[in-house]
Short mmCIF file of C-alpha atoms and ligand atoms in Angstrom, two decimals:
data_model
loop_
_atom_site.label_atom_id
_atom_site.label_comp_id
_atom_site.label_asym_id
_atom_site.label_seq_id
_atom_site.Cartn_x
_atom_site.Cartn_y
_atom_site.Cartn_z
CA UNK A 1 124.50 146.11 36.43
CA UNK A 2 126.94 143.82 35.55
CA UNK A 3 129.24 146.70 37.34
CA UNK A 4 128.64 145.82 40.36
CA UNK A 5 129.83 142.29 40.14
CA UNK A 6 132.40 143.77 38.19
CA UNK A 7 133.47 145.67 41.68
CA UNK A 8 133.38 142.39 43.90
CA UNK A 9 135.52 140.45 40.94
CA UNK A 10 138.17 142.74 41.14
CA UNK A 11 138.14 143.06 45.29
CA UNK A 12 137.64 139.16 46.12
CA UNK A 13 140.38 136.57 45.75
CA UNK A 14 139.71 134.97 42.47
CA UNK A 15 138.93 131.38 44.15
CA UNK A 16 136.83 133.57 45.90
CA UNK A 17 134.41 134.88 43.01
CA UNK A 18 134.81 131.62 41.13
CA UNK A 19 133.48 130.17 44.07
CA UNK A 20 130.51 132.14 43.62
CA UNK A 21 130.21 131.24 39.63
CA UNK A 22 130.31 127.60 40.47
CA UNK A 23 127.97 128.10 43.62
CA UNK A 24 125.57 129.46 40.70
CA UNK A 25 126.22 126.75 38.06
CA UNK A 26 125.04 124.39 40.60
CA UNK A 27 121.93 126.59 41.22
CA UNK A 28 121.49 126.33 37.67
CA UNK A 29 121.39 122.61 37.12
CA UNK A 30 119.04 122.36 39.85
CA UNK A 31 116.56 125.08 38.24
CA UNK A 32 117.09 127.10 42.02
CA UNK A 33 118.09 130.66 41.60
CA UNK A 34 120.76 132.27 43.95
CA UNK A 35 121.52 135.75 44.83
CA UNK A 36 124.06 137.87 47.09
CA UNK A 37 122.15 139.88 49.97
CA UNK A 38 122.68 142.09 52.42
CA UNK A 39 125.46 143.83 53.74
CA UNK A 40 127.81 143.26 50.88
CA UNK A 41 125.44 144.55 48.17
CA UNK A 42 125.16 147.44 50.63
CA UNK A 43 128.61 147.55 50.46
CA UNK A 44 129.54 146.66 46.79
CA UNK A 45 127.71 150.15 45.87
CA UNK A 46 129.52 151.98 48.69
CA UNK A 47 132.79 150.83 47.29
CA UNK A 48 133.53 149.43 50.64
CA UNK A 49 135.40 146.41 50.43
CA UNK A 50 134.67 143.28 52.32
CA UNK A 51 135.09 139.14 52.20
CA UNK A 52 131.87 138.81 54.16
CA UNK A 53 129.58 137.11 52.12
CA UNK A 54 125.35 136.28 52.39
CA UNK A 55 124.01 134.54 49.55
CA UNK A 56 120.25 133.91 49.40
CA UNK A 57 118.87 130.58 47.51
CA UNK A 58 115.17 129.95 46.51
CA UNK A 59 115.70 126.38 46.57
CA UNK A 60 117.93 124.30 49.10
CA UNK A 61 120.64 126.14 51.25
CA UNK A 62 121.57 123.28 52.92
CA UNK A 63 122.48 121.19 49.91
CA UNK A 64 123.80 123.62 48.17
CA UNK A 65 126.23 124.47 50.95
CA UNK A 66 126.99 120.52 51.24
CA UNK A 67 127.86 119.69 47.76
CA UNK A 68 130.22 122.86 47.71
CA UNK A 69 132.12 122.06 50.95
CA UNK A 70 132.03 118.52 49.47
CA UNK A 71 133.72 119.20 46.27
CA UNK A 72 136.46 121.15 48.07
CA UNK A 73 136.94 119.32 51.59
CA UNK A 74 135.78 122.69 53.24
CA UNK A 75 134.09 122.64 57.13
CA UNK A 76 130.71 122.81 57.24
CA UNK A 77 128.07 123.85 59.69
CA UNK A 78 124.79 123.56 59.51
CA UNK A 79 121.42 124.42 60.97
CA UNK A 80 118.37 122.35 59.87
CA UNK A 81 115.85 124.67 61.97
CA UNK A 82 116.53 127.73 60.01
CA UNK A 83 118.00 126.14 56.75
CA UNK A 84 121.05 128.15 56.71
CA UNK A 85 124.64 127.06 56.42
CA UNK A 86 128.10 128.22 56.98
CA UNK A 87 130.82 126.76 54.20
CA UNK A 88 134.50 127.66 55.71
CA UNK A 89 137.04 127.64 53.46
CA UNK A 90 140.37 127.86 54.31
CA UNK A 91 140.78 132.20 54.16
CA UNK A 92 136.96 133.32 54.41
CA UNK A 93 133.34 131.81 54.82
CA UNK A 94 130.08 131.91 53.03
CA UNK A 95 126.96 131.90 54.52
CA UNK A 96 124.21 130.21 52.40
CA UNK A 97 120.16 130.89 53.58
CA UNK A 98 117.23 129.52 52.23
CA UNK A 99 114.64 132.09 50.92
CA UNK A 100 112.18 132.72 53.95
CA UNK A 101 109.74 134.98 55.39
CA UNK A 102 109.67 135.71 58.90
CA UNK A 103 106.76 136.29 61.78
CA UNK A 104 107.52 137.53 65.27
CA UNK A 105 105.09 135.83 67.88
CA UNK A 106 105.89 138.51 70.56
CA UNK A 107 108.80 141.18 70.42
CA UNK A 108 112.11 139.99 71.41
CA UNK A 109 110.71 136.47 70.21
CA UNK A 110 113.06 134.63 67.71
CA UNK A 111 111.15 134.73 64.59
CA UNK A 112 108.65 131.73 62.77
CA UNK A 113 110.16 130.69 59.60
CA UNK A 114 108.81 129.63 56.95
CA UNK A 115 110.32 129.32 53.62
CA UNK A 116 109.61 131.94 50.81
CA UNK A 117 110.51 133.71 48.10
CA UNK A 118 113.51 136.45 47.45
CA UNK A 119 111.25 139.04 47.88
CA UNK A 120 109.90 137.55 51.00
CA UNK A 121 113.13 137.30 52.34
CA UNK A 122 114.43 141.05 51.78
CA UNK A 123 111.30 142.01 53.32
CA UNK A 124 112.09 140.66 56.46
CA UNK A 125 115.01 142.22 57.02
CA UNK A 126 116.09 145.58 58.99
CA UNK A 127 116.31 148.47 56.68
CA UNK A 128 116.19 149.38 52.68
CA UNK A 129 119.99 149.48 52.49
CA UNK A 130 120.06 146.18 54.17
CA UNK A 131 117.43 144.46 51.80
CA UNK A 132 119.14 144.32 48.24
CA UNK A 133 119.98 141.56 46.57
CA UNK A 134 122.17 141.01 43.44
CA UNK A 135 121.48 138.24 41.41
CA UNK A 136 124.35 135.69 40.52
CA UNK A 137 122.13 133.62 37.84
CA UNK A 138 122.71 133.79 34.06
CA UNK A 139 119.55 134.93 33.05
CA UNK A 140 120.00 138.15 34.60
CA UNK A 141 123.46 137.53 36.11
CA UNK A 142 124.20 141.08 38.32
CA UNK A 143 121.01 142.81 38.13
CA UNK A 144 120.61 144.32 41.12
CA UNK A 145 116.86 143.90 43.21
CA UNK A 146 115.54 146.67 45.30
CA UNK A 147 112.32 146.18 46.18
CA UNK A 148 112.07 148.55 49.30
CA UNK A 149 114.58 151.51 47.49
CA UNK A 150 117.52 150.80 49.20
CA UNK A 151 119.33 152.18 46.75
CA UNK A 152 117.50 155.74 46.33
CA UNK A 153 117.91 155.53 50.57
CA UNK A 154 121.73 154.84 50.02
CA UNK A 155 121.46 157.90 47.58
CA UNK A 156 119.64 160.31 50.17
CA UNK A 157 121.86 158.75 53.00
CA UNK A 158 118.70 157.40 54.82
CA UNK A 159 118.40 154.23 57.03
CA UNK A 160 114.88 153.57 56.91
CA UNK A 161 112.74 150.11 58.33
CA UNK A 162 110.19 148.43 56.15
CA UNK A 163 107.39 148.20 58.31
CA UNK A 164 106.82 150.15 61.12
CA UNK A 165 106.47 147.19 63.55
CA UNK A 166 110.70 146.12 62.90
CA UNK A 167 112.37 147.75 66.27
CA UNK A 168 109.43 146.47 68.45
CA UNK A 169 109.74 143.07 66.50
CA UNK A 170 113.64 143.03 67.30
CA UNK A 171 114.92 146.15 69.29
CA UNK A 172 118.37 144.96 68.47
CA UNK A 173 117.42 146.75 65.31
CA UNK A 174 117.53 150.24 67.35
CA UNK A 175 121.37 149.65 68.20
CA UNK A 176 121.93 148.95 63.97
CA UNK A 177 120.37 152.08 63.15
CA UNK A 178 122.43 154.03 65.05
CA UNK A 179 125.54 152.14 64.33
CA UNK A 180 124.75 152.27 60.20
CA UNK A 181 123.63 155.93 60.69
CA UNK A 182 127.28 156.99 62.24
CA UNK A 183 129.38 154.64 60.33
CA UNK A 184 128.44 155.70 57.02
CA UNK A 185 127.46 159.36 57.95
CA UNK A 186 123.81 158.82 57.06
CA UNK A 187 120.49 160.15 58.69
CA UNK A 188 117.73 158.00 60.30
CA UNK A 189 114.81 158.62 58.41
CA UNK A 190 112.48 160.93 60.34
CA UNK A 191 109.38 158.30 60.64
CA UNK A 192 111.84 156.00 61.24
CA UNK A 193 113.31 157.30 64.24
CA UNK A 194 109.75 158.55 65.47
CA UNK A 195 108.95 154.23 65.69
CA UNK A 196 112.66 154.05 67.05
CA UNK A 197 111.93 156.46 70.22
CA UNK A 198 108.64 154.83 70.45
CA UNK A 199 110.00 151.67 70.68
CA UNK A 200 113.05 152.17 72.63
CA UNK A 201 111.22 150.16 75.26
CA UNK A 202 111.83 146.83 73.67
CA UNK A 203 115.15 146.83 74.63
CA UNK A 204 114.12 145.23 77.74
CA UNK A 205 112.84 142.42 75.51
CA UNK A 206 116.34 141.69 74.44
CA UNK A 207 118.61 138.62 75.98
CA UNK A 208 121.53 139.84 77.88
CA UNK A 209 123.47 137.68 75.11
CA UNK A 210 122.03 139.70 71.99
CA UNK A 211 121.99 143.26 74.16
CA UNK A 212 126.43 141.86 74.66
CA UNK A 213 126.32 141.12 70.74
CA UNK A 214 125.14 144.67 69.83
CA UNK A 215 127.72 145.98 72.38
CA UNK A 216 130.57 144.07 70.49
CA UNK A 217 129.44 145.15 67.22
CA UNK A 218 129.64 148.93 68.60
CA UNK A 219 133.13 148.28 69.65
CA UNK A 220 134.03 146.98 66.73
CA UNK A 221 133.37 149.96 64.62
CA UNK A 222 136.32 152.50 63.43
CA UNK A 223 135.17 155.01 65.50
CA UNK A 224 132.47 153.34 68.36
CA UNK A 225 132.18 156.66 70.40
CA UNK A 226 130.26 158.05 67.91
CA UNK A 227 126.97 155.37 67.83
CA UNK A 228 127.61 155.79 71.17
CA UNK A 229 126.66 159.39 71.37
CA UNK A 230 124.25 159.28 69.59
CA UNK A 231 122.61 156.68 71.56
CA UNK A 232 123.06 158.50 74.81
CA UNK A 233 121.88 161.63 72.90
CA UNK A 234 118.42 159.31 71.80
CA UNK A 235 118.09 157.84 75.35
CA UNK A 236 118.60 154.39 74.14
CA UNK A 237 121.76 153.55 76.67
CA UNK A 238 119.86 154.43 79.46
CA UNK A 239 117.15 151.57 78.33
CA UNK A 240 120.06 149.22 78.58
CA UNK A 241 120.90 150.88 82.48
CA UNK A 242 120.11 153.88 84.00
CA UNK A 243 123.16 155.20 84.82
CA UNK A 244 124.12 154.53 80.66
CA UNK A 245 125.64 158.38 79.53
CA UNK A 246 127.97 159.03 77.20
CA UNK A 247 129.06 162.38 76.09
CA UNK A 248 131.97 164.48 74.86
CA UNK A 249 134.17 163.82 77.80
CA UNK A 250 133.97 159.56 77.06
CA UNK A 251 134.27 160.34 73.53
CA UNK A 252 137.30 161.87 74.08
CA UNK A 253 138.95 158.71 76.41
CA UNK A 254 138.08 156.78 73.62
CA UNK A 255 140.22 158.36 70.79
CA UNK A 256 142.86 158.02 73.73
CA UNK A 257 142.28 154.38 74.32
CA UNK A 258 143.31 154.43 69.93
CA UNK A 259 146.08 155.90 70.35
CA UNK A 260 147.44 154.27 72.92
CA UNK A 261 146.16 150.85 71.86
CA UNK A 262 147.77 151.64 68.18
CA UNK A 263 148.84 149.16 66.16
CA UNK A 264 145.92 147.30 67.96
CA UNK A 265 142.61 148.74 68.33
CA UNK A 266 140.84 148.56 71.79
CA UNK A 267 139.68 145.10 73.48
CA UNK A 268 135.89 145.22 74.04
CA UNK A 269 136.95 145.75 77.68
CA UNK A 270 138.85 148.74 77.62
CA UNK A 271 135.95 150.44 75.60
CA UNK A 272 133.65 148.97 78.48
CA UNK A 273 135.29 149.87 81.50
CA UNK A 274 135.67 153.50 79.77
CA UNK A 275 132.23 153.76 79.25
CA UNK A 276 131.46 153.05 82.43
CA UNK A 277 133.99 154.19 84.32
CA UNK A 278 131.77 156.17 87.00
CA UNK A 279 129.65 153.39 88.02
CA UNK A 280 129.60 152.11 91.31
CA UNK A 281 129.93 148.20 92.22
CA UNK A 282 126.25 147.96 92.78
CA UNK A 283 125.35 149.29 88.67
CA UNK A 284 128.78 147.83 87.82
CA UNK A 285 126.61 144.28 88.64
CA UNK A 286 123.41 145.31 86.93
CA UNK A 287 125.75 145.81 84.15
CA UNK A 288 127.35 142.70 83.93
CA UNK A 289 124.03 140.85 84.61
CA UNK A 290 122.30 142.85 81.38
CA UNK A 291 124.87 142.39 79.09
CA UNK A 292 126.10 138.54 80.44
CA UNK A 293 129.41 139.57 80.98
CA UNK A 294 132.37 137.20 80.95
CA UNK A 295 133.65 136.82 84.71
CA UNK A 296 136.96 137.76 82.76
CA UNK A 297 135.10 141.45 82.20
CA UNK A 298 133.37 141.79 84.96
CA UNK A 299 136.65 141.72 86.77
CA UNK A 300 138.17 144.30 84.76
CA UNK A 301 135.27 146.51 85.45
CA UNK A 302 135.29 145.73 89.21
CA UNK A 303 139.09 146.16 89.81
CA UNK A 304 138.69 149.22 87.91
CA UNK A 305 136.53 151.04 89.96
CA UNK A 306 138.48 149.86 93.25
CA UNK A 307 141.63 151.36 91.43
CA UNK A 308 139.71 154.50 91.17
CA UNK A 309 139.13 154.97 94.58
CA UNK A 310 142.63 154.12 95.36
CA UNK A 311 144.19 156.49 93.00
CA UNK A 312 145.05 159.50 95.76
CA UNK A 313 148.11 157.51 96.76
CA UNK A 314 149.07 157.89 93.43
CA UNK A 315 149.24 161.50 93.18
CA UNK A 316 152.55 162.18 94.06
CA UNK A 317 155.85 162.52 91.97
CA UNK A 318 158.94 160.88 93.23
CA UNK A 319 156.75 157.97 94.39
CA UNK A 320 159.31 154.53 94.75
CA UNK A 321 159.10 152.45 92.12
CA UNK A 322 159.20 148.91 93.88
CA UNK A 323 156.31 151.12 95.46
CA UNK A 324 154.12 151.84 92.74
CA UNK A 325 154.72 148.59 91.73
CA UNK A 326 153.56 147.12 94.99
CA UNK A 327 150.24 148.86 94.26
CA UNK A 328 149.41 148.35 90.97
CA UNK A 329 150.73 144.95 90.44
CA UNK A 330 147.48 142.74 91.68
CA UNK A 331 145.12 144.72 88.84
CA UNK A 332 144.71 144.05 85.53
CA UNK A 333 145.92 145.75 82.66
CA UNK A 334 142.98 146.87 81.20
CA UNK A 335 141.70 148.03 84.09
CA UNK A 336 145.31 150.20 84.95
CA UNK A 337 144.90 151.56 81.50
CA UNK A 338 141.02 152.91 81.75
CA UNK A 339 141.91 154.25 84.92
CA UNK A 340 145.35 156.32 83.11
CA UNK A 341 142.91 157.58 81.04
CA UNK A 342 139.69 158.81 82.71
CA UNK A 343 141.99 160.20 85.51
CA UNK A 344 142.59 163.85 84.69
CA UNK A 345 145.62 164.71 87.12
CA UNK A 346 148.80 164.87 85.62
CA UNK A 347 150.83 162.86 88.76
CA UNK A 348 148.42 159.77 88.75
CA UNK A 349 148.69 159.43 84.68
CA UNK A 350 152.38 159.94 84.94
CA UNK A 351 152.45 157.34 87.56
CA UNK A 352 150.30 154.49 86.02
CA UNK A 353 151.65 155.20 82.62
CA UNK A 354 155.28 154.41 83.84
CA UNK A 355 154.09 151.03 85.35
CA UNK A 356 152.42 150.15 82.36
CA UNK A 357 154.92 150.77 79.65
CA UNK A 358 158.34 150.34 82.34
CA UNK A 359 157.52 148.67 85.62
CA UNK A 360 155.36 146.03 85.10
CA UNK A 361 157.78 144.22 82.69
CA UNK A 362 160.50 144.21 85.27
CA UNK A 363 162.00 141.41 87.22
CA UNK A 364 164.69 139.76 88.45
CA UNK A 365 166.78 137.50 86.44
CA UNK A 366 167.30 135.17 89.38
CA UNK A 367 164.95 132.63 89.96
CA UNK A 368 164.29 130.39 93.94
CA UNK A 369 166.37 127.73 92.67
CA UNK A 370 169.23 130.08 92.17
CA UNK A 371 168.83 131.96 95.19
CA UNK A 372 168.20 128.38 96.96
CA UNK A 373 171.88 127.67 94.87
CA UNK A 374 173.38 130.47 97.05
CA UNK A 375 172.47 129.72 100.29
CA UNK A 376 168.86 130.59 100.93
CA UNK A 377 167.31 127.89 103.11
CA UNK A 378 164.22 126.34 101.43
CA UNK A 379 161.24 128.01 102.82
CA UNK A 380 159.31 131.23 103.00
CA UNK A 381 162.60 133.15 103.41
CA UNK A 382 163.13 132.49 99.75
CA UNK A 383 160.19 134.76 98.44
CA UNK A 384 161.37 137.47 100.67
CA UNK A 385 164.86 137.55 99.31
CA UNK A 386 163.03 137.48 95.51
CA UNK A 387 161.18 140.27 96.64
CA UNK A 388 163.70 142.15 97.82
CA UNK A 389 165.96 141.61 94.66
CA UNK A 390 162.56 142.17 92.78
CA UNK A 391 162.31 146.08 95.21
CA UNK A 392 166.02 146.28 94.46
CA UNK A 393 166.04 145.90 90.52
CA UNK A 394 162.81 148.35 90.70
CA UNK A 395 164.13 150.90 92.18
CA UNK A 396 167.61 150.88 90.10
CA UNK A 397 169.57 149.63 92.98
CA UNK A 398 170.71 146.59 91.08
CA UNK A 399 171.19 146.04 87.50
CA UNK A 400 173.14 142.68 86.17
CA UNK A 401 172.70 139.63 87.25
CA UNK A 402 176.22 139.96 89.04
CA UNK A 403 174.75 142.75 91.20
CA UNK A 404 171.77 140.59 92.03
CA UNK A 405 174.04 137.75 93.14
CA UNK A 406 175.57 139.97 95.66
CA UNK A 407 172.66 141.14 96.70
CA UNK A 408 171.53 137.66 97.83
CA UNK A 409 175.34 136.93 99.32
CA UNK A 410 175.40 140.03 101.36
CA UNK A 411 171.55 139.22 102.64
CA UNK A 412 172.79 136.00 103.43
CA UNK A 413 175.71 137.39 105.20
CA UNK A 414 173.70 139.62 107.29
CA UNK A 415 171.13 136.98 108.76
CA UNK A 416 174.03 134.40 109.51
N1 LIG B 1 119.65 141.16 59.41
C1 LIG B 1 118.02 142.08 59.51
N2 LIG B 1 118.00 142.25 60.98
C2 LIG B 1 119.05 142.10 62.04
C3 LIG B 1 119.88 141.67 61.51
C4 LIG B 1 120.54 141.39 60.51
O1 LIG B 1 117.11 142.04 59.04
N3 LIG B 1 118.37 142.13 63.17
C5 LIG B 1 119.87 141.24 57.88
C6 LIG B 1 120.08 141.87 57.80
O2 LIG B 1 119.80 142.46 55.97
C7 LIG B 1 121.87 141.87 57.45
C8 LIG B 1 122.30 140.91 56.80
O3 LIG B 1 120.68 140.71 57.94
O4 LIG B 1 122.48 143.07 56.42
C9 LIG B 1 123.37 140.50 57.83
O5 LIG B 1 123.29 141.12 58.98
P1 LIG B 1 124.79 141.15 59.63
O6 LIG B 1 126.04 140.38 58.88
O7 LIG B 1 124.77 141.74 61.11
O8 LIG B 1 125.25 142.81 58.68
P2 LIG B 1 125.67 142.99 57.81
O9 LIG B 1 124.37 143.83 56.69
O10 LIG B 1 126.40 142.04 56.95
O11 LIG B 1 126.63 144.50 58.39
P3 LIG B 1 127.95 144.85 59.23
O12 LIG B 1 128.91 145.34 57.82
O13 LIG B 1 127.70 145.59 60.43
O14 LIG B 1 128.67 143.17 59.29
#
């Protein structure tokens, strides 16, 4: 199994692999054991690259992290209660946890944690494919430790929980199961699926912040629509909010959003605005509370809803550019983009696209100071004149700074 670590050596920056070896040497000297665990092991087997490495130590994670951070003058974040630490190097970070066993006092609560063995630590995890480790110890360097049959499940393409209470203990795993299933093109194993359906009601026990994090993770996927469609089909989304559905129409909008945003990827707020474009204001408020949305994200959903109700005004060709600008300039760009994607009327789409691509960036060259130097008296008239110049520029009536200056002079002479 050294092959797995050879794969890791080949893909990691050399200094990062050297760091893992150094960590293993420190552990060896102290009689501790060190393992790579979780998603990185899964991705090594799947040959998917990544720099996120989680280490489990049978020993003291905090001491190891402190020593590594001191030796390399790296940043250190330590959590005494959970005996976990994160070391920040220039281009990557390493998470180290002390092997532990967990128990849940009630659904949705954070687990009680006690030190344990590597096996205990693997058993507390979500799915068999995430419950494997690779040894970094001299005695069995590169050996895969796979007590739950994760490797076989990967061959079969299955997402399988390790015990029947897994989803009720931690209902965020419902979204995680769906996310991995859709990311890897796997299937949720039948008994796991039955548990998921039986326990989806426990999503009610998840705090808004944790729930929002699950949506953030979904929206970071390459094709989030796959997971959302599946969550919609399994009636998991409706556990979060009664109005939540997701079908082919929304999937199509997500694809359009990616095309529009290239080379960037769509933001959390754009995907969210597309997901709940048919919500009314009350439903938006409920969702904002359930996901503890930031004021900014809530505002985007709110404005998207308002704009949607006014789009009839844009359903015509030949609208003056300055009128279009006036209608749209107070709305957030993300809200406008969402409306452009979700609206089916060609004239509306065209007008919104024209504003987003061109009009919003057209500004007059003259500013208030220059307008005053030309002779406009200090006071509200300055703003009015600037507005007229801006409109003229939007409508193509003035092009150059010289044109703008002439327009201002004309306005002054008409007024005097
Ligand atoms: N884990 C868990 N239950 C959770 C969250 C995480 O058991 N609710 C465990 C899994 O073993 C997982 C590991 O913690 O592999 C790390 O979690 P995370 O970083 O969220 O996932 P990754 O496996 O790294 O996967 P991803 O590629 O989605 O980041």
